[in-house]
Coordinates of C-alpha atoms and ligand atoms in Angstrom, one line a residue:
M3 CA 2.1 -18.1 19.9
L4 CA -0.3 -19.8 17.5
D5 CA -2.7 -20.2 20.4
S6 CA -2.6 -16.4 21.0
I7 CA -4.1 -15.9 17.6
E8 CA -6.4 -18.9 17.4
K9 CA -7.9 -17.9 20.8
R10 CA -8.8 -14.5 19.3
R11 CA -9.7 -15.8 15.8
E12 CA -13.4 -14.7 16.0
K13 CA -12.6 -11.3 17.5
L14 CA -9.9 -10.6 14.8
V15 CA -12.3 -11.7 12.0
A16 CA -15.0 -9.5 13.4
L17 CA -12.7 -6.5 13.6
S18 CA -11.6 -7.1 10.0
D19 CA -15.2 -7.4 8.9
A20 CA -16.2 -4.2 10.7
I21 CA -13.4 -2.3 8.9
W22 CA -14.4 -3.9 5.6
E23 CA -17.9 -2.5 6.1
F24 CA -16.7 0.9 7.2
A25 CA -14.7 1.1 4.0
E26 CA -13.2 4.5 4.7
P27 CA -10.8 6.0 2.2
G28 CA -7.4 7.6 3.1
F29 CA -7.4 10.1 6.0
K30 CA -11.1 9.4 6.6
E31 CA -10.5 6.1 8.5
H32 CA -12.0 7.5 11.7
K33 CA -14.1 4.5 12.6
S34 CA -11.5 2.0 11.5
S35 CA -8.6 3.5 13.4
K36 CA -10.8 4.0 16.5
A37 CA -11.9 0.3 16.3
I38 CA -8.3 -0.8 16.2
A39 CA -7.2 1.6 18.9
D40 CA -10.0 0.4 21.2
F41 CA -9.2 -3.3 20.5
L42 CA -5.5 -2.9 21.3
E43 CA -6.3 -0.8 24.4
Q44 CA -8.5 -3.6 25.7
E45 CA -5.6 -6.0 25.1
G46 CA -3.4 -3.8 27.4
F47 CA -1.5 -1.8 24.9
K48 CA -0.6 1.9 25.5
V49 CA -2.3 3.5 22.6
S50 CA -1.8 7.0 21.0
L51 CA -4.4 7.8 18.4
G52 CA -3.9 10.9 16.2
V53 CA -0.1 10.9 15.9
A54 CA 2.0 12.8 13.4
D55 CA -0.7 15.4 12.7
M56 CA -3.1 12.7 11.4
P57 CA -6.2 12.0 13.4
T58 CA -6.4 8.5 12.0
A59 CA -2.8 7.5 12.6
L60 CA -2.0 5.5 15.7
V61 CA 0.8 3.8 17.6
A62 CA 0.2 1.1 20.2
E63 CA 2.9 -0.3 22.4
F64 CA 3.5 -3.1 24.9
G65 CA 6.6 -4.1 26.8
N66 CA 9.9 -2.4 27.7
G67 CA 13.4 -1.8 26.3
K68 CA 15.1 -3.3 23.3
P69 CA 14.7 -4.8 20.8
V70 CA 11.7 -2.9 19.5
V71 CA 9.8 -4.8 16.8
G72 CA 7.2 -2.8 14.8
F73 CA 4.3 -4.2 12.8
L74 CA 2.9 -1.9 10.1
G75 CA -0.9 -2.0 9.7
E76 CA -3.2 -0.2 7.2
Y77 CA -6.9 0.2 7.0
D78 CA -7.8 2.7 4.1
A79 CA -10.2 1.7 1.4
L80 CA -10.4 2.7 -2.3
P81 CA -13.0 5.1 -3.7
R82 CA -15.8 3.6 -5.8
L83 CA -14.9 0.0 -5.1
S84 CA -17.9 -0.9 -2.9
Q85 CA -18.8 -4.6 -3.5
K86 CA -20.9 -7.3 -1.9
R87 CA -19.4 -10.5 -0.7
Q88 CA -20.3 -12.4 -3.9
P89 CA -18.6 -13.4 -7.2
A90 CA -20.7 -11.0 -9.3
K91 CA -20.2 -7.3 -9.5
E92 CA -22.7 -5.5 -7.4
P93 CA -21.9 -2.6 -5.0
L94 CA -22.8 -2.9 -1.3
E95 CA -23.6 0.8 -1.6
E96 CA -23.5 2.6 -4.9
G97 CA -20.6 5.0 -5.3
K98 CA -19.1 4.1 -1.9
A99 CA -15.5 3.1 -1.2
G100 CA -14.5 -0.6 -0.9
H101 CA -11.6 -2.6 0.3
G102 CA -10.2 -3.3 -3.1
C103 CA -6.7 -3.6 -1.7
G104 CA -7.7 -5.7 1.3
H105 CA -6.3 -3.2 3.9
N106 CA -9.0 -4.3 6.4
L107 CA -7.1 -7.7 6.4
L108 CA -3.7 -6.0 6.3
G109 CA -4.4 -3.9 9.4
V110 CA -6.0 -6.7 11.5
A111 CA -3.3 -9.3 10.8
A112 CA -0.7 -6.8 12.1
V113 CA -2.9 -6.3 15.2
G114 CA -3.0 -10.1 15.6
A115 CA 0.8 -10.4 15.3
A116 CA 1.3 -7.5 17.8
I117 CA -1.0 -9.3 20.3
A118 CA 0.9 -12.6 19.9
L119 CA 4.1 -10.8 20.8
K120 CA 2.4 -9.1 23.8
D121 CA 1.4 -12.5 25.1
A122 CA 4.9 -13.8 24.8
I123 CA 6.4 -10.7 26.5
E124 CA 3.7 -10.9 29.2
S125 CA 4.4 -14.5 29.9
G126 CA 8.1 -13.8 30.3
E127 CA 9.0 -16.0 27.3
V128 CA 10.7 -13.0 25.6
K129 CA 11.9 -9.5 26.4
G130 CA 11.5 -6.3 24.5
T131 CA 8.9 -4.0 23.0
V132 CA 6.2 -4.6 20.4
R133 CA 4.7 -1.8 18.6
F134 CA 1.7 -1.6 16.2
Y135 CA 1.8 1.2 13.7
G136 CA -1.6 2.2 12.4
C137 CA -0.7 3.9 9.1
P138 CA -3.5 5.8 7.4
A139 CA -3.8 6.7 3.7
E140 CA -1.5 4.1 2.2
E141 CA -3.4 4.4 -1.1
L142 CA -2.4 8.1 -1.1
L143 CA 1.2 7.1 -0.4
A144 CA 1.1 9.3 2.6
G145 CA 0.6 8.0 6.1
K146 CA 4.0 6.4 6.7
V147 CA 5.9 9.2 5.1
F148 CA 4.5 11.7 7.7
M149 CA 5.0 9.1 10.5
V150 CA 8.7 8.7 9.5
R151 CA 9.1 12.5 9.4
A152 CA 7.6 12.7 12.9
G153 CA 10.4 10.4 14.2
L154 CA 8.0 7.6 15.2
F155 CA 10.3 5.0 13.8
D156 CA 13.6 6.4 15.3
D157 CA 14.0 3.6 17.9
V158 CA 12.6 0.7 16.0
D159 CA 15.0 -2.2 15.4
C160 CA 13.0 -4.1 12.7
A161 CA 9.6 -3.6 11.0
L162 CA 7.5 -6.3 9.5
T163 CA 4.4 -6.1 7.3
W164 CA 2.5 -8.0 4.7
H165 CA 0.0 -7.4 1.9
P166 CA -3.0 -9.4 0.8
F167 CA -2.4 -10.9 -2.6
Y168 CA -3.2 -13.8 -5.0
Y169 CA -0.3 -16.0 -4.0
N170 CA 1.9 -16.7 -1.0
S171 CA 5.4 -15.4 -1.0
I172 CA 7.8 -12.6 0.1
W173 CA 7.8 -9.2 -1.6
A174 CA 11.4 -8.4 -2.2
A175 CA 10.9 -6.3 -5.3
N176 CA 11.9 -2.7 -5.5
F177 CA 8.7 -0.7 -5.4
L178 CA 9.1 2.6 -7.2
A179 CA 9.8 5.9 -5.5
M180 CA 7.1 8.5 -6.3
N181 CA 5.9 12.1 -6.2
S182 CA 2.2 13.1 -6.2
A183 CA 1.4 16.7 -7.0
K184 CA -1.4 18.8 -8.4
F185 CA -0.7 21.5 -10.9
N186 CA -3.3 24.3 -10.6
F187 CA -3.4 26.7 -13.5
H188 CA -5.0 30.1 -13.2
G189 CA -6.3 32.2 -16.2
R190 CA -9.2 34.5 -16.9
T191 CA -12.8 33.8 -17.9
A192 CA -14.4 35.2 -21.0
H193 CA -17.4 34.3 -23.2
A194 CA -16.1 31.4 -25.2
A195 CA -17.8 32.7 -28.4
Y196 CA -18.4 36.4 -28.0
D197 CA -14.9 37.5 -26.7
P198 CA -12.6 34.5 -26.2
Y199 CA -9.7 36.8 -27.0
N200 CA -10.3 38.4 -23.6
G201 CA -9.9 35.0 -21.9
K202 CA -6.9 33.0 -20.8
S203 CA -7.7 29.3 -20.7
A204 CA -6.3 27.4 -17.7
L205 CA -7.6 24.2 -19.5
D206 CA -5.5 25.0 -22.5
A207 CA -2.5 25.2 -20.2
V208 CA -3.4 21.7 -18.7
E209 CA -3.7 20.2 -22.2
L210 CA -0.4 21.8 -23.4
M211 CA 1.4 20.6 -20.3
N212 CA 0.1 17.1 -20.9
V213 CA 1.2 17.2 -24.6
G214 CA 4.6 18.2 -23.3
T215 CA 4.9 15.4 -20.8
N216 CA 3.6 12.9 -23.3
Y217 CA 6.4 13.8 -25.6
L218 CA 8.8 13.6 -22.7
R219 CA 7.9 9.9 -22.2
E220 CA 10.3 8.9 -24.9
H221 CA 13.2 10.6 -23.2
I222 CA 13.0 9.4 -19.6
I223 CA 14.3 6.1 -18.3
P224 CA 12.2 3.1 -19.3
D225 CA 11.4 2.1 -15.6
A226 CA 9.9 5.5 -14.8
R227 CA 6.2 5.9 -14.9
M228 CA 4.1 9.1 -15.1
H229 CA 0.3 9.3 -15.2
Y230 CA -2.2 12.0 -14.7
V231 CA -5.9 12.8 -14.4
I232 CA -7.6 16.2 -15.0
T233 CA -9.4 16.8 -11.7
N234 CA -10.8 20.2 -12.9
G235 CA -11.2 21.0 -16.6
G236 CA -13.5 23.9 -16.2
G237 CA -17.3 24.1 -15.9
E238 CA -19.1 24.8 -19.2
P239 CA -17.9 24.9 -22.8
N240 CA -19.2 28.5 -23.2
I241 CA -16.9 29.9 -20.5
V242 CA -13.2 30.0 -21.0
P243 CA -12.0 28.1 -17.9
A244 CA -10.1 30.4 -15.5
E245 CA -9.2 27.4 -13.3
A246 CA -8.0 24.0 -14.2
T247 CA -6.0 21.3 -12.4
V248 CA -4.1 18.2 -13.4
W249 CA -2.9 15.7 -10.9
Y250 CA 0.3 13.8 -11.6
Y251 CA 2.1 10.7 -10.2
V252 CA 5.7 10.3 -11.2
R253 CA 7.5 7.1 -10.3
A254 CA 11.0 5.7 -10.8
P255 CA 13.2 3.1 -9.1
K256 CA 15.2 5.6 -7.1
R257 CA 14.4 9.0 -5.4
P258 CA 16.9 11.0 -7.4
Q259 CA 15.4 9.7 -10.7
V260 CA 11.9 10.7 -9.5
E261 CA 13.2 14.2 -8.8
E262 CA 14.8 14.4 -12.2
V263 CA 11.7 13.4 -14.1
Y264 CA 9.5 15.5 -11.8
N265 CA 11.6 18.6 -12.5
R266 CA 11.1 18.0 -16.3
I267 CA 7.4 17.9 -15.7
V268 CA 7.5 21.2 -13.8
D269 CA 9.3 22.6 -16.9
C270 CA 6.4 21.4 -19.0
A271 CA 4.0 23.2 -16.7
E272 CA 6.1 26.4 -17.0
G273 CA 6.1 26.1 -20.7
A274 CA 2.4 25.6 -20.9
A275 CA 1.8 28.6 -18.6
K276 CA 4.0 30.8 -20.9
M277 CA 2.2 29.6 -24.0
T278 CA -1.2 30.4 -22.6
G279 CA -0.5 33.5 -20.5
T280 CA -1.7 31.7 -17.4
T281 CA 0.0 31.2 -14.0
F282 CA 0.2 28.0 -11.9
D283 CA 1.0 26.7 -8.5
I284 CA 2.0 23.3 -7.4
E285 CA 0.2 21.5 -4.6
F286 CA 2.7 18.9 -3.5
L287 CA 0.7 16.0 -2.0
T288 CA 3.3 13.5 -1.1
G289 CA 6.4 11.7 -2.2
C290 CA 7.8 8.4 -1.1
Y291 CA 10.9 6.2 -1.4
N292 CA 11.5 2.9 -3.2
V293 CA 11.5 -0.2 -1.0
V294 CA 14.8 -1.5 0.3
S295 CA 14.5 -5.2 0.9
N296 CA 16.3 -7.0 3.7
D297 CA 17.6 -10.6 3.0
V298 CA 17.7 -11.5 6.7
L299 CA 14.2 -10.5 7.5
E300 CA 12.9 -12.0 4.2
A301 CA 14.5 -15.4 5.0
L302 CA 12.9 -15.3 8.4
L303 CA 9.5 -14.5 7.0
L304 CA 9.8 -17.2 4.4
E305 CA 10.8 -19.8 7.1
K306 CA 7.9 -18.8 9.3
L307 CA 5.4 -18.8 6.4
K308 CA 6.5 -22.4 5.6
E309 CA 6.0 -23.3 9.3
V310 CA 2.5 -21.9 9.3
G311 CA 1.6 -23.2 5.8
A312 CA -0.5 -21.8 3.0
P313 CA -4.2 -21.3 3.7
E314 CA -6.4 -24.4 3.0
Y315 CA -9.9 -24.0 1.4
T316 CA -13.3 -25.7 1.7
E317 CA -15.3 -26.9 -1.3
E318 CA -17.5 -23.9 -1.0
E319 CA -14.5 -21.5 -1.1
L320 CA -13.0 -23.3 -4.1
R321 CA -16.3 -22.9 -5.9
F322 CA -16.3 -19.2 -5.1
A323 CA -12.8 -18.9 -6.5
E324 CA -13.9 -20.7 -9.7
E325 CA -16.9 -18.4 -10.1
L326 CA -14.7 -15.4 -9.7
G327 CA -12.3 -16.8 -12.2
K328 CA -15.0 -16.6 -14.9
T329 CA -15.2 -12.8 -14.4
A330 CA -11.5 -12.3 -15.4
P331 CA -10.5 -15.3 -17.6
E332 CA -7.6 -13.4 -19.3
F333 CA -6.0 -12.4 -16.0
L334 CA -6.4 -16.0 -14.8
E335 CA -4.5 -17.3 -17.9
K336 CA -1.8 -14.7 -17.4
T337 CA -1.3 -15.8 -13.8
R338 CA -1.2 -19.5 -14.7
T339 CA 1.4 -18.7 -17.3
M340 CA 3.4 -16.7 -14.7
F341 CA 3.2 -19.7 -12.4
R342 CA 4.5 -22.0 -15.1
E343 CA 7.2 -19.8 -16.6
Q344 CA 8.5 -17.9 -13.6
F345 CA 7.7 -20.0 -10.6
G346 CA 8.1 -23.4 -12.2
E347 CA 4.7 -24.5 -10.8
N348 CA 1.7 -26.0 -12.6
A349 CA -1.4 -24.1 -11.6
D350 CA -3.3 -24.9 -14.9
D351 CA -6.2 -26.6 -13.1
K352 CA -6.2 -24.3 -10.1
Y353 CA -8.3 -21.2 -9.3
I354 CA -6.6 -20.3 -6.1
C355 CA -3.0 -20.6 -4.9
D356 CA -2.4 -23.2 -2.2
T357 CA 1.4 -23.4 -2.3
I358 CA 4.3 -21.2 -1.2
I359 CA 6.4 -19.5 -3.8
P360 CA 10.0 -18.6 -2.8
V361 CA 11.3 -15.1 -2.7
M362 CA 10.8 -13.7 -6.2
D363 CA 11.9 -10.6 -8.2
K364 CA 14.5 -9.7 -5.6
G365 CA 15.4 -6.0 -6.1
K366 CA 13.7 -5.8 -9.5
P367 CA 11.7 -2.7 -10.2
L368 CA 8.0 -3.4 -9.5
P369 CA 5.7 -0.9 -11.2
G370 CA 3.8 0.3 -8.2
S371 CA 4.7 2.3 -5.1
T372 CA 4.1 2.0 -1.4
D373 CA 4.9 4.3 1.6
V374 CA 6.5 1.2 3.2
G375 CA 9.5 2.4 1.2
D376 CA 10.1 5.3 3.6
V377 CA 10.0 2.9 6.6
S378 CA 12.4 0.6 4.8
H379 CA 14.9 3.5 4.5
V380 CA 15.0 4.1 8.2
V381 CA 14.4 0.6 9.7
P382 CA 15.3 -2.9 8.4
T383 CA 11.9 -3.9 6.9
A384 CA 10.4 -6.9 5.1
Q385 CA 7.0 -7.6 3.5
L386 CA 5.2 -10.9 3.2
I387 CA 2.3 -11.6 0.8
V388 CA -0.4 -14.1 1.6
T389 CA -3.3 -15.3 -0.6
T390 CA -6.6 -13.5 0.1
S391 CA -8.0 -13.9 -3.4
P392 CA -8.1 -16.4 -6.3
L393 CA -5.5 -16.4 -9.1
S394 CA -7.8 -14.5 -11.4
V395 CA -8.1 -11.5 -9.0
T396 CA -5.6 -8.8 -8.6
T397 CA -5.6 -5.8 -6.2
H398 CA -7.7 -2.6 -6.8
S399 CA -10.6 -4.5 -8.3
W400 CA -14.2 -5.2 -7.1
Q401 CA -13.3 -8.9 -7.1
F402 CA -10.5 -8.2 -4.6
A403 CA -12.9 -6.2 -2.4
A404 CA -15.4 -9.0 -2.4
C405 CA -12.7 -11.5 -1.3
A406 CA -11.5 -9.2 1.5
G407 CA -14.9 -9.7 3.2
T408 CA -15.1 -13.5 2.9
T409 CA -13.5 -16.4 4.6
I410 CA -11.0 -16.6 1.7
G411 CA -9.6 -13.3 2.8
Q412 CA -9.9 -14.0 6.5
K413 CA -7.9 -17.2 6.2
G414 CA -5.1 -15.3 4.5
M415 CA -5.2 -12.7 7.2
L416 CA -4.8 -15.3 10.0
V417 CA -1.9 -17.0 8.1
A418 CA -0.3 -13.5 7.9
A419 CA -0.9 -12.8 11.6
K420 CA 0.7 -16.1 12.6
T421 CA 3.7 -15.7 10.2
L422 CA 4.4 -12.1 11.3
G423 CA 3.9 -13.1 15.0
L424 CA 6.3 -16.1 14.8
A425 CA 8.9 -13.9 13.0
G426 CA 8.5 -11.2 15.6
I427 CA 9.0 -13.6 18.5
E428 CA 12.1 -15.0 16.8
L429 CA 13.6 -11.4 16.6
L430 CA 12.9 -10.9 20.3
K431 CA 14.4 -14.3 21.2
K432 CA 17.5 -14.0 19.0
P433 CA 19.2 -10.5 19.2
E434 CA 21.8 -11.7 16.8
L435 CA 19.2 -11.8 14.0
V436 CA 18.4 -8.1 14.7
V437 CA 22.1 -7.3 14.5
K438 CA 22.4 -9.2 11.1
A439 CA 19.3 -7.5 9.7
K440 CA 20.8 -4.1 10.7
E441 CA 24.2 -4.9 9.0
V442 CA 22.4 -5.7 5.7
F443 CA 20.3 -2.5 6.1
E444 CA 23.4 -0.3 6.8
K445 CA 25.1 -1.6 3.7
Q446 CA 22.1 -0.9 1.5
I447 CA 21.3 2.6 2.6
K448 CA 24.9 3.7 3.0
N449 CA 25.0 5.5 -0.3
N450 CA 21.4 6.5 -0.2
P451 CA 20.6 8.2 3.2
Y452 CA 17.1 9.2 3.9
A453 CA 15.9 12.7 3.6
S454 CA 12.1 13.2 3.7
P455 CA 10.6 13.6 0.2
L456 CA 8.2 16.1 1.7
P457 CA 8.9 19.8 1.2
P458 CA 9.3 21.7 4.5
G459 CA 6.0 22.4 6.2
A460 CA 4.0 19.9 4.0
K461 CA 0.9 18.8 5.8
P462 CA -1.1 15.6 5.3
K463 CA -3.8 16.1 2.8
A464 CA -6.6 13.9 1.6
Ligands
ZN530 ZN1 -2.5 -2.1 -0.7

């Protein structure tokens, strides 16, 4: 299995580098998804590109019958995070997207794992089906939600994935469920000085709505999060804005809690429309579930991660990590404190993690969201994290984007591919493990059955 990946090391690295350079944001990953589809086709997979109404979503399959093991891959970049492969901030291309969440590595490690399983099936060592899911627009919390709705996971027995991070461990935390929606207010223009009394300001409505939701903050559960940006606040100060839009994310540990807070926000919009004499419509972009963790799969991933071992670094890579540490000294200190206080590990003289931390924060609300949540509600799912950046570098930063294009990121990617591959082979070899993972899953979702968070007829939107 490890040979399968080692043999293709250079090709996998080149693929991740190509996607790093394409740096295409959500639903625009045309070159990236095509590169992965071509790669898997050459490896003998049956590939469908453009599934679930999304041109950049793909499913690639090899083998026959049960069990079916799925690997989740992503490849979308983040707007405005273009960055050179260096420890000082400088965009590769000004204003362009960059892989600030390392999804170029994420996608390609899942490709590597899928190929390792293919080799094992092909050689007759194991029986079953391996499937690679190319999931677009994770940053928009969208791709997997639409893929689940399309029934693409209906026959999957277990799903495994990972995320690039700044230490090595298992992600067993409860990522928050979420709604993403734009509120478009419609008023009437007028000269802002000459006859403002003839105008109805859509921007006033946006501002009043936000005042309402900001007061609401005190009266929602502490683990809920809501944040907004005004994507259209009008054109010029001398024209009463007839159109204005505010984009909201609402998050909470469970779907029903998201819906409760979301409905209160809709009330705020209604109140604001009434106060300003405007109207509004809601553009519901996406919603997703919290992540249900699975003990059995998590234990399996941890065991395999220990077998593979944490990435090891050269002097040059350690110097790069130290240089990057200087760009975010406060975060570095926070991480070192977390290592000391929560992990019981001394990382005070380290710039990059070279150890494996056991499963942490099991079931605790983690203030972020991922569309892996929706998969985890229909299939037993687990997530690994592997170091692809120094201790001073968190996701969604230029520093993280830099690392995702260097050997530091690539080493993490290969460790992830091997760990996921070993775990996948074990699942094909030992059907009793799949049965156990399903038992745990059934118990967890028994009182929380899945219904798509998408309103009927919702279409994927960038
Ligand atoms: Zn990410």
